[in-house]
Amino acid sequence: MDVVVVGAGMSGLYALHRLRGAGLTVQVFEAGGDVGGTWYWNRYPGARVDVKSMEYNFSFDPDLEQDWEWTEKYPPQEQLRRYFDHVADRFDLRRDIQLKTRVIEAVYAEPAQRWLVRTDRGDEVTAQYVIMATGCLSAAKLPEVPGLERFTGRWYHTGHWPEEAVDFTGERVGVVGTGSSGVHVIPLIARQAAELTVFQRTPNFVIPANNHPIDPEHQRSVKSNYAQFRQANRESAFGTAFPLATKSALQVSDEERTAYFDQHWYGPDNHPAGLLVGYTDMITSREANDTVARYVRDRIAEIVDDPQVAATLQPVDHPFGTKRPCVGTDYYETYNLPHVNLVDLRKTPITEITPSGIRTSEQEHSLDAIVFATGFDAITGALSRIDIRGRGGLALTEKWAEGPRTYLGIAVAGFPNLFTVTGPGSPSVLSNMAVSIEQHIEWVADVIAALRERGAATFEATIEAEGAWTQHVADVSRMTLYPAADSYYLGANVPGKPRVFLPYAGGVGLYREKCDEVAANGYEGFTIA
Ligand code: NA7
């Protein structure tokens, strides 16, 4: 093949469409039973994207963006799955996608200047280019507590939810984890379970979704001007269109700030990013950030009846936005239900999973089912689970032993013609992934076209460019409050993972400018041979 693409989620589907359209032969391998990536695997009740539907979709085809009708502010998982099914069929992508096939190895063969890719089903394919469209949040992670194999009830991970419906009616259910997935699933399990126990390690900032059907007039108006709307997304900080802030949060009166926050808490078109981008210094000044953190803590205290439970739910250990804020429906309200209990793992950590439940340092909780909403080995996990070897047989995991090193988050010195879509060192999880994915795929497609035009065989980041970019990613992160949180952005949720800030915090718009500049300057920082 010319290209092997690993993964048939949003990135893999677009990579296939774009590169096949450029006349290349492309083989896609996908571990899941269908296309959709994140939206294939995260089938748990309540799963929803936390970006508004009009912004979280492909922009590459004007007919597609006009034809598809979104129905809700935040589309649910089933609708997103239908969307990606539709994209796969509409562009006849399925014939080049092999499902239920996990890539286990990709080795660069130096004399041939080609990659040899192997799968768990015995496929062996060589290709000039490999595109790792493996996703930032696809390597699901279970907690490292002993005993799960002895648990006699049922257990699930939100990121690997079964196809068939799961019924918790009348059961005693435990949910471990209170990130976005936990926040989505907890209110819905509470509706079925006889008793729900939530095991919380870190309380998160949860902003009300205020989800609602899309006003057809709004949809028409966005669609009538989609190109301009997309452009605003591409030039923005997070890939979502918000007007640029001009004032510090500390420059305005308490009343003015509260009115602004109210709008982004209660307003029907609110979004957590609105709380971050409203003032210039929310993510750089602790004092400014405290204003919004306090505002959310006050709302929690208002909603939750029991002051002790409210206090446990109030985030105090990290600034607002330094972990991706969650979007919830009835999340805090759920803790007012008499059959819902909250266990603070900071005070009473889990010591083991027993045959009949979860034991903390304080007591055993008997459970019929456990739901692990414990997240992912983010951004690098899906890559490190594949044996990727570059020049001289060097393993990517070995090269990244102290933390990932990339040029622009998309290329790695010593690994020619391998592209890491939304990889470490690119905006990735700090952005609307739809915008970042399209940008990367289009950039890679342009690289390949340029190489073909020149008759070149290889494209490889120089070690100098990689070093400078890696340093820049670290420097920018230190200008922000992000490192103040024990987040998956830093690998803090995976014991033993090097503590390195993984995404690029400079913003989607500036990052795109940099990538375009590199291309315009003849791909400076890359060796083309
Ligand atoms: P997240 O956001 O990583 O959340 C995982 C949650 O699980 C979080 O509350 C973790 O607490 C908790 N966790 C992780 N490991 C453990 C152990 N060992 N014990 C107890 N609790 C644990 O993943 P999600 O799936 O919710 O969301 C991922 C993204 O999807 C999200 O950012 C959005 O972009 C959508 P911690 O905070 O680490 O203390």
Coordinates of C-alpha atoms and ligand atoms in Angstrom, one line a residue:
M1 CA 0.0 0.0 0.0
D2 CA 1.0 3.6 -0.2
V3 CA -0.5 4.3 3.2
V4 CA -1.6 2.3 6.3
V5 CA -4.0 4.1 8.6
V6 CA -4.4 2.8 12.1
G7 CA -7.9 3.5 13.4
A8 CA -11.2 4.3 11.7
G9 CA -12.5 7.0 14.1
M10 CA -12.9 10.6 13.0
S11 CA -9.2 10.9 11.9
G12 CA -8.9 7.5 10.2
L13 CA -12.1 8.1 8.1
Y14 CA -11.0 11.4 6.9
A15 CA -7.4 10.3 6.2
L16 CA -8.8 7.5 4.1
H17 CA -11.1 9.7 2.2
R18 CA -8.5 12.4 1.6
L19 CA -5.6 10.2 0.6
R20 CA -7.6 7.8 -1.5
G21 CA -9.0 10.9 -3.3
A22 CA -5.4 11.9 -4.0
G23 CA -4.9 8.6 -5.8
L24 CA -3.1 6.7 -3.1
T25 CA -3.8 3.1 -2.1
V26 CA -4.8 3.1 1.6
Q27 CA -5.5 0.3 4.0
V28 CA -7.2 1.1 7.3
F29 CA -7.1 -1.3 10.3
E30 CA -9.6 -0.8 13.1
A31 CA -9.8 -2.7 16.3
G32 CA -13.5 -2.0 16.9
G33 CA -16.4 -3.9 15.3
D34 CA -17.4 -0.8 13.4
V35 CA -16.2 2.7 12.5
G36 CA -16.5 5.7 14.8
G37 CA -13.5 5.3 17.2
T38 CA -14.4 7.1 20.5
W39 CA -18.1 7.0 19.5
Y40 CA -17.9 3.3 18.8
W41 CA -16.4 2.4 22.2
N42 CA -17.9 4.8 24.6
R43 CA -21.5 3.5 24.4
Y44 CA -22.2 3.9 28.1
P45 CA -25.6 5.5 29.0
G46 CA -25.4 9.3 28.7
A47 CA -22.3 9.5 26.6
R48 CA -22.3 12.8 24.7
V49 CA -19.7 15.0 23.1
D50 CA -18.8 18.1 25.1
V51 CA -18.6 20.3 22.0
K52 CA -21.7 21.7 20.3
S53 CA -22.9 19.7 17.4
M54 CA -22.6 22.4 14.8
E55 CA -18.9 22.6 15.6
Y56 CA -18.1 19.0 16.2
N57 CA -18.3 17.5 12.7
F58 CA -16.5 17.4 9.4
S59 CA -16.1 20.6 7.4
F60 CA -14.3 19.1 4.4
D61 CA -17.4 18.5 2.3
P62 CA -19.9 21.3 1.8
D63 CA -22.7 19.0 0.8
L64 CA -22.2 16.7 3.9
E65 CA -22.3 19.7 6.3
Q66 CA -25.4 21.0 4.6
D67 CA -27.2 17.6 4.4
W68 CA -26.7 16.3 7.9
E69 CA -29.2 17.6 10.4
W70 CA -28.1 17.8 14.0
T71 CA -31.0 17.6 16.5
E72 CA -29.5 18.6 19.9
K73 CA -27.0 21.1 21.3
Y74 CA -24.7 18.3 22.4
P75 CA -25.3 15.2 20.2
P76 CA -25.5 11.8 22.1
Q77 CA -23.2 8.9 21.3
E78 CA -25.9 7.1 19.1
Q79 CA -26.3 10.1 16.9
L80 CA -22.5 10.5 16.5
R81 CA -22.2 6.9 15.6
R82 CA -24.9 7.2 13.0
Y83 CA -23.1 10.3 11.6
F84 CA -19.8 8.3 11.2
D85 CA -21.7 5.4 9.7
H86 CA -23.2 7.8 7.2
V87 CA -19.8 9.3 6.4
A88 CA -18.3 5.8 5.8
D89 CA -21.2 4.9 3.5
R90 CA -21.5 8.2 1.7
F91 CA -17.8 8.3 0.7
D92 CA -17.7 4.5 0.2
L93 CA -14.9 4.1 2.8
R94 CA -15.8 0.7 4.1
R95 CA -14.1 -1.3 1.3
D96 CA -10.7 -0.1 2.5
I97 CA -11.3 -0.6 6.2
Q98 CA -10.6 -4.0 7.9
L99 CA -12.6 -4.1 11.2
K100 CA -11.9 -6.1 14.3
T101 CA -8.2 -6.0 13.5
R102 CA -5.7 -4.5 15.9
V103 CA -2.3 -3.3 14.7
I104 CA 0.3 -4.7 17.0
E105 CA 3.5 -3.8 15.3
A106 CA 4.9 -1.2 12.8
V107 CA 8.6 -1.5 11.9
Y108 CA 10.5 0.7 9.6
A109 CA 12.6 -1.3 7.2
E110 CA 15.6 0.9 6.3
P111 CA 16.8 -0.4 3.0
A112 CA 13.3 -0.5 1.5
Q113 CA 12.3 2.8 3.2
R114 CA 8.9 1.2 3.9
W115 CA 7.0 0.4 7.0
L116 CA 6.0 -3.2 7.7
V117 CA 2.7 -3.3 9.7
R118 CA 1.4 -6.4 11.4
T119 CA -2.0 -7.1 13.0
D120 CA -3.4 -9.4 15.6
R121 CA -5.1 -11.3 12.8
G122 CA -1.9 -12.1 11.0
D123 CA -2.0 -9.4 8.3
E124 CA 1.3 -8.1 7.1
V125 CA 1.3 -5.0 4.9
T126 CA 4.1 -2.8 3.8
A127 CA 3.5 0.9 3.2
Q128 CA 5.4 4.0 2.4
Y129 CA 3.5 6.0 5.0
V130 CA 1.8 5.1 8.3
I131 CA -0.8 7.4 9.8
M132 CA -1.5 6.7 13.5
A133 CA -5.1 7.8 13.7
T134 CA -5.3 6.0 17.1
G135 CA -7.1 8.7 19.1
C136 CA -6.1 10.6 22.3
L137 CA -8.5 8.8 24.6
S138 CA -8.7 5.3 23.3
A139 CA -6.4 3.3 25.6
A140 CA -8.8 2.6 28.5
K141 CA -7.3 2.3 31.9
L142 CA -8.5 0.3 34.9
P143 CA -7.4 1.3 38.5
E144 CA -4.4 -0.5 39.8
V145 CA -6.2 -2.1 42.8
P146 CA -5.9 -5.8 43.5
G147 CA -8.8 -8.2 43.3
L148 CA -10.8 -7.4 40.3
E149 CA -10.5 -11.0 39.0
R150 CA -12.2 -12.3 42.1
F151 CA -15.2 -10.0 41.9
T152 CA -18.3 -12.2 41.3
G153 CA -20.6 -9.4 40.1
R154 CA -20.5 -7.7 36.7
W155 CA -18.1 -5.0 35.9
Y156 CA -17.6 -2.5 33.0
H157 CA -15.3 0.2 31.8
T158 CA -17.1 3.2 30.2
G159 CA -14.6 3.2 27.4
H160 CA -15.3 -0.4 26.5
W161 CA -19.1 -0.6 27.0
P162 CA -20.9 -3.7 25.6
E163 CA -23.0 -3.5 22.5
E164 CA -26.1 -4.9 24.3
A165 CA -28.0 -2.8 26.8
V166 CA -27.0 -3.1 30.4
D167 CA -29.7 -3.1 33.0
F168 CA -29.0 -2.1 36.6
T169 CA -32.6 -2.1 37.8
G170 CA -32.8 -2.9 41.5
E171 CA -29.1 -3.4 41.8
R172 CA -26.4 -2.1 44.1
V173 CA -24.0 -0.3 41.7
G174 CA -20.6 1.3 42.3
V175 CA -19.1 3.9 39.9
V176 CA -15.4 4.6 40.2
G177 CA -14.3 7.9 38.6
T178 CA -15.9 11.3 38.3
G179 CA -14.5 12.7 35.0
S180 CA -16.7 13.4 32.0
S181 CA -17.7 9.7 31.7
G182 CA -18.6 9.3 35.3
V183 CA -20.5 12.6 35.3
H184 CA -22.6 11.4 32.3
V185 CA -23.3 7.9 33.6
I186 CA -24.0 8.6 37.3
P187 CA -27.4 10.3 37.0
L188 CA -28.6 7.6 34.6
I189 CA -27.5 4.7 36.7
A190 CA -29.1 6.4 39.7
R191 CA -32.4 6.2 37.9
Q192 CA -32.2 2.4 37.7
A193 CA -30.1 1.2 40.7
A194 CA -31.6 0.4 44.1
E195 CA -28.4 1.9 45.6
L196 CA -25.6 3.8 43.9
T197 CA -22.2 4.4 45.5
V198 CA -19.9 6.9 43.7
F199 CA -16.2 6.5 44.5
Q200 CA -14.6 9.9 43.9
R201 CA -10.9 10.6 43.9
T202 CA -10.9 14.1 42.6
P203 CA -14.0 16.3 42.4
N204 CA -14.4 18.0 39.0
F205 CA -15.9 21.2 37.9
V206 CA -19.2 20.2 36.2
I207 CA -21.0 22.8 34.2
P208 CA -24.7 22.2 33.4
A209 CA -25.2 21.0 29.8
N210 CA -28.5 22.9 29.4
N211 CA -28.9 20.5 26.5
H212 CA -31.9 21.1 24.2
P213 CA -33.2 20.5 20.7
I214 CA -31.4 22.7 18.2
D215 CA -33.5 25.6 17.1
P216 CA -34.0 25.0 13.3
E217 CA -33.4 28.7 12.7
H218 CA -30.0 28.6 14.4
Q219 CA -29.0 25.6 12.4
R220 CA -30.1 27.3 9.2
S221 CA -28.2 30.4 10.1
V222 CA -25.0 28.6 10.8
K223 CA -25.3 26.6 7.6
S224 CA -25.9 29.7 5.6
N225 CA -22.5 30.9 6.6
Y226 CA -20.7 27.7 7.5
A227 CA -17.4 28.7 5.8
Q228 CA -17.0 31.8 8.0
F229 CA -18.1 29.9 11.1
R230 CA -15.5 27.2 10.4
Q231 CA -12.8 29.8 9.9
A232 CA -13.5 31.4 13.2
N233 CA -13.2 27.9 14.9
R234 CA -9.9 27.4 13.1
E235 CA -8.5 30.7 14.3
S236 CA -9.7 30.4 17.9
A237 CA -7.9 29.2 21.0
F238 CA -9.8 25.9 21.6
G239 CA -11.3 25.3 18.1
T240 CA -14.7 26.6 19.2
A241 CA -15.8 30.1 18.2
F242 CA -15.8 32.5 21.1
P243 CA -15.2 36.3 20.8
L244 CA -11.7 37.2 22.0
A245 CA -11.5 38.5 25.5
T246 CA -10.1 41.9 26.1
K247 CA -10.1 42.3 29.9
S248 CA -8.6 40.6 32.9
A249 CA -11.2 39.0 35.2
L250 CA -9.7 41.2 37.9
Q251 CA -10.4 44.4 36.0
V252 CA -14.1 44.1 36.3
S253 CA -16.5 44.5 39.2
D254 CA -17.8 41.4 41.1
E255 CA -21.3 42.1 39.7
E256 CA -20.1 42.2 36.1
R257 CA -18.1 39.0 36.5
T258 CA -21.0 37.2 38.2
A259 CA -23.4 38.3 35.5
Y260 CA -20.9 36.9 32.9
F261 CA -20.6 33.6 34.7
D262 CA -24.4 33.4 35.2
Q263 CA -24.8 33.6 31.5
H264 CA -22.3 30.7 31.0
W265 CA -23.9 28.6 33.7
Y266 CA -27.6 29.2 33.2
G267 CA -27.7 30.3 29.5
P268 CA -29.2 27.8 27.0
D269 CA -26.1 28.2 24.7
N270 CA -23.6 28.0 27.5
H271 CA -20.3 25.9 27.2
P272 CA -17.5 25.4 29.7
A273 CA -15.0 27.0 27.4
G274 CA -17.1 30.2 27.7
L275 CA -16.0 30.4 31.3
L276 CA -12.4 30.1 30.4
V277 CA -12.2 32.5 27.4
G278 CA -14.3 35.3 28.8
Y279 CA -11.3 37.0 30.4
T280 CA -7.8 37.2 29.2
D281 CA -6.1 35.6 32.2
M282 CA -8.3 32.7 33.4
I283 CA -5.7 30.1 32.5
T284 CA -2.6 32.1 33.4
S285 CA -3.5 33.8 36.7
R286 CA -4.5 31.9 39.8
E287 CA -6.2 34.9 41.2
A288 CA -8.3 35.4 38.1
N289 CA -9.1 31.6 37.9
D290 CA -10.2 31.6 41.6
T291 CA -13.1 33.9 40.6
V292 CA -14.6 31.2 38.4
A293 CA -13.6 28.3 40.7
R294 CA -15.4 30.0 43.6
Y295 CA -18.4 30.7 41.4
V296 CA -18.8 27.0 40.6
R297 CA -18.2 25.9 44.2
D298 CA -21.0 28.3 45.2
R299 CA -23.4 26.7 42.6
I300 CA -22.6 23.3 44.0
A301 CA -23.4 24.4 47.5
E302 CA -26.7 25.8 46.3
I303 CA -27.7 22.6 44.5
V304 CA -26.5 19.9 47.0
D305 CA -28.7 19.6 50.1
D306 CA -26.2 18.0 52.5
P307 CA -23.4 20.5 53.2
Q308 CA -20.9 17.7 53.8
V309 CA -21.6 16.1 50.5
A310 CA -21.5 19.5 48.8
A311 CA -18.0 20.1 50.4
T312 CA -16.8 16.7 49.1
L313 CA -18.0 17.6 45.6
Q314 CA -16.4 21.0 45.5
P315 CA -13.1 21.0 43.6
V316 CA -10.4 22.8 45.6
D317 CA -7.2 21.1 44.6
H318 CA -6.9 22.4 41.0
P319 CA -7.7 25.5 39.1
F320 CA -10.8 25.6 36.9
G321 CA -10.1 24.3 33.4
T322 CA -6.8 22.6 34.2
K323 CA -8.7 19.3 33.9
R324 CA -11.2 19.3 31.1
P325 CA -14.3 20.7 32.7
C326 CA -17.2 18.3 32.5
V327 CA -20.6 18.9 31.0
G328 CA -23.4 17.3 33.1
T329 CA -27.1 16.9 33.3
D330 CA -28.6 16.6 36.8
Y331 CA -25.1 15.7 38.1
Y332 CA -25.0 17.5 41.4
E333 CA -28.8 17.1 41.8
T334 CA -28.3 13.3 41.8
Y335 CA -26.5 13.5 45.1
N336 CA -29.7 14.6 46.7
L337 CA -31.3 11.3 46.1
P338 CA -31.6 9.1 49.2
H339 CA -30.2 6.0 47.5
V340 CA -27.0 7.7 46.2
N341 CA -23.9 7.7 48.3
L342 CA -20.6 9.5 47.8
V343 CA -17.3 8.0 49.0
D344 CA -14.3 10.4 49.2
L345 CA -11.3 8.3 48.2
R346 CA -9.0 11.0 49.4
K347 CA -10.1 10.2 52.9
T348 CA -10.8 6.5 52.5
P349 CA -8.9 5.0 49.5
I350 CA -9.8 1.8 47.8
T351 CA -7.7 -1.0 49.2
E352 CA -9.0 -3.9 47.2
I353 CA -11.8 -5.3 45.2
T354 CA -13.3 -8.3 47.0
P355 CA -15.5 -11.0 45.6
S356 CA -18.6 -9.1 46.7
G357 CA -17.6 -5.4 46.2
I358 CA -15.1 -2.7 46.9
R359 CA -13.2 -2.3 50.2
T360 CA -11.9 1.1 51.2
S361 CA -9.7 1.8 54.2
E362 CA -12.9 2.3 56.1
Q363 CA -15.4 -0.4 55.1
E364 CA -16.5 -2.9 52.5
H365 CA -19.2 -1.8 50.0
S366 CA -21.3 -4.7 48.7
L367 CA -22.0 -4.4 45.0
D368 CA -23.8 -6.3 42.2
A369 CA -22.0 -4.3 39.5
I370 CA -19.0 -1.9 39.2
V371 CA -18.6 0.7 36.5
F372 CA -15.1 2.0 36.1
A373 CA -15.2 5.5 34.6
T374 CA -11.5 5.7 35.2
G375 CA -10.4 7.2 31.9
F376 CA -7.5 6.5 29.6
D377 CA -3.8 6.4 29.2
A378 CA -4.2 9.6 27.3
I379 CA -2.6 10.8 24.1
T380 CA 0.4 8.5 24.1
G381 CA -1.3 5.3 25.4
A382 CA -2.7 4.1 22.1
L383 CA 0.7 4.6 20.5
S384 CA 2.7 2.9 23.3
R385 CA 0.5 -0.2 23.1
I386 CA 1.7 -0.8 19.5
D387 CA 5.3 -1.9 19.0
I388 CA 6.5 0.9 16.8
R389 CA 10.1 0.8 15.7
G390 CA 11.9 3.4 13.7
R391 CA 15.5 3.6 12.3
G392 CA 17.9 1.2 13.8
G393 CA 15.0 -0.7 15.5
L394 CA 14.5 2.0 18.1
A395 CA 11.2 1.5 19.9
L396 CA 9.0 4.6 20.2
T397 CA 8.4 3.7 23.8
E398 CA 12.2 3.7 24.4
K399 CA 12.6 7.0 22.6
W400 CA 9.8 8.4 24.7
A401 CA 10.9 6.9 28.0
E402 CA 11.3 10.3 29.6
G403 CA 8.2 11.7 27.9
P404 CA 7.2 12.2 24.3
R405 CA 9.4 14.2 21.8
T406 CA 7.8 15.3 18.6
Y407 CA 8.0 18.0 16.0
L408 CA 4.6 19.8 15.9
G409 CA 3.0 16.8 17.6
I410 CA 2.8 15.0 14.3
A411 CA 6.3 13.7 13.5
V412 CA 9.1 12.0 15.3
A413 CA 12.8 12.1 14.4
G414 CA 14.0 8.6 13.6
F415 CA 10.5 7.6 12.5
P416 CA 10.3 8.7 8.9
N417 CA 6.9 8.9 7.1
L418 CA 5.0 8.2 10.3
F419 CA 2.4 10.7 11.4
T420 CA 0.8 10.9 14.8
V421 CA -2.6 12.6 14.3
T422 CA -3.4 14.9 17.2
G423 CA -0.3 13.5 18.9
P424 CA 1.6 14.8 21.9
G425 CA 2.8 18.4 21.3
S426 CA -0.2 19.4 19.3
P427 CA -3.4 21.0 20.7
S428 CA -5.2 17.7 20.7
V429 CA -7.3 17.3 23.9
L430 CA -7.2 21.1 24.6
S431 CA -9.3 21.6 21.5
N432 CA -12.4 20.8 19.6
M433 CA -11.0 17.5 18.2
A434 CA -12.9 17.9 14.9
V435 CA -11.0 21.0 14.1
S436 CA -7.6 19.6 15.1
I437 CA -8.1 16.3 13.3
E438 CA -9.0 18.0 10.0
Q439 CA -6.1 20.3 10.3
H440 CA -3.6 17.4 10.8
I441 CA -5.0 15.2 8.0
E442 CA -5.0 18.1 5.5
W443 CA -1.4 19.0 6.5
V444 CA -0.3 15.4 6.1
A445 CA -2.1 15.1 2.7
D446 CA -0.2 18.2 1.6
V447 CA 3.1 16.7 2.8
I448 CA 2.5 13.5 0.8
A449 CA 1.5 15.5 -2.3
A450 CA 4.7 17.6 -2.0
L451 CA 6.8 14.5 -1.7
R452 CA 5.2 12.9 -4.7
E453 CA 5.7 16.0 -6.7
R454 CA 9.4 16.0 -5.8
G455 CA 9.7 12.3 -6.3
A456 CA 11.0 12.1 -2.7
A457 CA 10.8 8.9 -0.6
T458 CA 11.1 10.1 3.0
F459 CA 10.0 12.9 5.3
E460 CA 11.5 13.1 8.7
A461 CA 11.7 15.6 11.5
T462 CA 15.2 16.7 12.4
I463 CA 16.4 16.0 15.9
E464 CA 17.0 19.8 16.3
A465 CA 13.5 20.8 15.2
E466 CA 12.0 18.1 17.5
G467 CA 14.1 19.3 20.4
A468 CA 13.2 22.9 20.0
W469 CA 9.4 22.1 19.6
T470 CA 9.4 19.8 22.6
Q471 CA 11.0 22.6 24.6
H472 CA 8.5 25.1 23.3
V473 CA 5.6 22.9 24.3
A474 CA 7.0 22.7 27.8
D475 CA 7.7 26.4 28.0
V476 CA 4.2 27.3 26.9
S477 CA 2.7 25.0 29.4
R478 CA 4.7 26.7 32.2
M479 CA 3.1 30.0 31.3
T480 CA -0.3 28.5 32.2
L481 CA -1.9 27.0 35.2
Y482 CA -2.3 23.6 33.6
P483 CA 0.6 22.0 35.4
A484 CA -1.1 22.8 38.7
A485 CA -3.5 19.8 38.3
D486 CA -2.8 16.1 38.5
S487 CA -4.4 15.6 35.2
Y488 CA -4.2 13.1 32.3
Y489 CA -2.7 16.1 30.4
L490 CA 0.4 15.4 32.5
G491 CA 0.0 11.6 32.6
A492 CA -0.7 11.9 36.3
N493 CA -3.5 9.3 36.2
V494 CA -1.1 6.6 35.1
P495 CA 1.3 5.4 37.7
G496 CA 4.9 5.4 36.4
K497 CA 4.1 7.6 33.3
P498 CA 6.6 10.4 33.0
R499 CA 5.1 13.7 34.2
V500 CA 5.3 15.7 31.0
F501 CA 2.6 18.2 29.8
L502 CA 1.4 16.4 26.7
P503 CA -0.8 18.8 24.7
Y504 CA 0.2 22.1 23.1
A505 CA -1.3 24.9 25.1
G506 CA -0.5 27.7 22.7
G507 CA -4.0 27.6 21.1
V508 CA -5.4 26.1 17.9
G509 CA -5.2 29.2 15.8
L510 CA -1.5 30.0 16.6
Y511 CA -0.6 26.3 16.2
R512 CA -2.2 26.2 12.7
E513 CA -0.2 29.3 11.7
K514 CA 3.0 27.6 12.8
C515 CA 2.2 24.4 10.8
D516 CA 1.4 26.5 7.8
E517 CA 4.5 28.5 8.1
V518 CA 6.6 25.3 8.3
A519 CA 5.0 24.1 5.1
A520 CA 5.4 27.5 3.3
N521 CA 9.1 27.5 4.2
G522 CA 9.6 24.2 2.4
Y523 CA 8.9 22.1 5.5
E524 CA 11.6 23.6 7.6
G525 CA 12.7 21.3 10.4
F526 CA 12.2 18.3 8.2
T527 CA 14.6 16.3 6.1
I528 CA 13.1 15.3 2.7
A529 CA 15.1 12.7 0.9
Ligands
NA7_1 P1 -11.1 11.1 33.0 O1 -11.5 12.5 32.7 O2 -9.6 10.8 33.0 O3 -11.7 10.7 34.4 C1 -11.3 9.5 35.0 C2 -11.8 9.6 36.5 O4 -11.5 8.3 37.1 C3 -11.3 10.7 37.3 O5 -12.2 11.1 38.2 C4 -10.1 10.0 38.0 O6 -9.7 10.6 39.2 C5 -10.7 8.6 38.3 N1 -9.7 7.6 38.5 C6 -8.7 7.2 37.7 N2 -8.0 6.3 38.2 C7 -8.5 6.0 39.4 C8 -8.2 5.1 40.5 N3 -7.1 4.3 40.4 N4 -8.9 5.2 41.6 C9 -10.0 6.0 41.7 N5 -10.3 6.9 40.7 C10 -9.6 6.9 39.6 O7 -11.8 10.1 32.0 P2 -13.2 10.2 31.4 O8 -13.5 9.0 30.6 O9 -14.2 10.6 32.4 O10 -13.2 11.4 30.4 C11 -12.2 11.5 29.3 C12 -12.5 12.6 28.4 O11 -13.7 12.3 27.6 C13 -12.8 13.9 28.9 O12 -11.7 14.7 29.2 C14 -13.6 14.6 27.9 O13 -12.8 15.1 26.8 C15 -14.4 13.5 27.3 P3 -8.5 11.6 39.2 O14 -9.0 12.9 38.6 O15 -7.4 11.0 38.3 O16 -8.1 11.7 40.6

